[in-house]
């Protein structure tokens, strides 16, 4: 093994605390590191890997480190470069990219060739929509997104179409239809030489189970496996780890078949925190981490509680919130940063006042020297963003909605990538059918359907059928258009074998006329589309510089595997807006958590789900622990969602935070959900919101105060924004009276009479 000289840490333990050092030095078959938020888990993982290498206990190629995002993998890779000088040879990858690499090597065993396409969510839904239409089922009855979700869930449970069909209610026609479409979907993907995102995991597990000799090869290859965010693993991911670590779980030695030598002891290290398990809706199973010691004999657990991210007031609030959950390992985050600002809790009159407060505070922090990129606004649901975005625009604060319309989801980008996909994988019918009339060639849906039927009848791909355009009786103009399109793809495919990926795209965009048509347009949106295509070419060039040996299929796979959190550019100079789920793994000096109201956080659905409230509390805990210096918790007295104006009540979770940690601003209020009204513990102590029992402490002073105004059914009123209307119903009394009003311009709205900008006519 070549000499490895750590660059800045001679013994690789400098700067680590006692528990971190214990995790780095541990030698045994299995280790669970329970890492609290901000406790330096990435540092521990990288130092553990470096220690194995520096002490000649492993070759770089024997290391497999698995993360959940490309951003986390890149960070780990960069840290290892600083520690050992060279991270080449190690597999530091996401679950999906590791499986992709394995499937590229072994695809022929599963009946695919190595040039297969990976379908993203949009590709999957488009194919399912086409299959629903072809099946004769009502697309309004079978939503493509819903069917895709059911198929995805089944695959994450490692169910085949036959397994799925055997577990449904055979008397339910919709369930039977989904089972049929699932089977058709799998056949179409195989015909297209394609996998979807979920297949990358499931098919790798099936590969290992069907071909034990292949599994044994990878078990011998990866002697030390490290898994980050283990609490977020679903059944397929869990099964994958189990397949790779069978010798470790069985606690027996592995023999090198070539030399007959017993290989050095292997190990599995997983890092996670059950308090941050927030992806049950994606199939994440918290039992995977809770039962780790049962799965691996001799496993040990090391607890990391010292936090290096946040101030103590923030951590004290987080500890108080999460302590209300049952069935969790006792853990108490602490920091040496004992001083810190109080948490600011603000209650606005409505979402506009809440948004104004948030943006005002952002501007204050910015004036004091905090960059916009160091601030984030988090929320439970995207439905809360319109008012916040409007205020940000009004005050000209630059911002980016993470997880909104992503660069690679724009039409022109998906069209360009579809061209590249069709060139890379000639069997991918979906890519071809997306671009067959982009730009317009006069090839409409009827012609496309004829080509597809011809292909199916003659057991050939859609691409092969293009060569028989003259046999379809389409007339000379359409036949010529099809031939021109087919020739373009053939030429580009030949070019792709020797030219750079960027040159192939430039050639295709030019020869197809796609870019030229956009450049001819006077529409500003088309001008932006041209700029986006130029940006895509630039990104491909950057990819080529980083990966000089990569093929077109490698580039397309990397794009498909990109995650929302990977899009965040810390140097962008923009405030980040994102859901609490997306914020997992990130940190910001200043954090705002908006919409802290019953029914929003915790979400209304959680009241009816087993363990739902506990997971919502974990989600709030994750949000709190994103903040490093200053945390704001905001809510509104009334909120307009989906066209309805409703009075709100504060989130029960707010009452979990000790009052001495809170700097209350705005319109303070107190709810019946005070501590004494909660039974001790978990999901059982939280009740559905009961609006009538909310008690207002202070009069509202920031907007119109309709003191003494009482409305009755039939009264006519005038609203500042909605115009004139008539009261159709009222509930509550005094300060709690709400009125449902039918406005002539905007329809029915429900308003809190005391604060609404209305007057009686």
XYZ file of C-alpha atoms in Angstrom, residues 31-33 41 45 49 64-68 76 93 95 224-233 237-238 240-242 244-245 267-272 289 292:
39
model
C -20.763 -0.039 15.225
C -23.786 2.219 15.639
C -22.906 5.889 16.098
C -20.753 12.868 12.332
C -16.802 9.033 9.489
C -11.863 5.870 7.168
C -17.709 1.790 0.663
C -19.185 4.934 2.219
C -22.879 5.500 1.467
C -24.720 8.801 1.857
C -28.167 10.048 0.844
C -16.988 13.484 2.501
C -21.502 7.431 -3.174
C -27.254 4.545 -2.374
C -15.448 -1.712 5.447
C -18.917 -0.296 4.822
C -20.050 2.982 6.356
C -23.622 4.241 6.054
C -24.721 7.786 6.873
C -28.277 8.757 7.952
C -29.134 5.128 8.711
C -32.429 6.144 10.328
C -33.691 7.167 6.878
C -33.165 3.796 5.194
C -31.824 0.027 1.339
C -31.821 -2.075 4.480
C -29.029 -4.018 0.250
C -26.843 -3.439 3.318
C -27.824 -6.842 4.687
C -23.436 -6.792 1.398
C -22.739 -7.552 5.068
C -16.788 -3.976 9.602
C -20.063 -2.108 9.258
C -20.402 1.390 10.687
C -23.751 3.143 10.589
C -24.435 6.686 11.713
C -27.869 7.973 12.520
C -31.721 1.814 13.488
C -29.407 -2.582 14.717
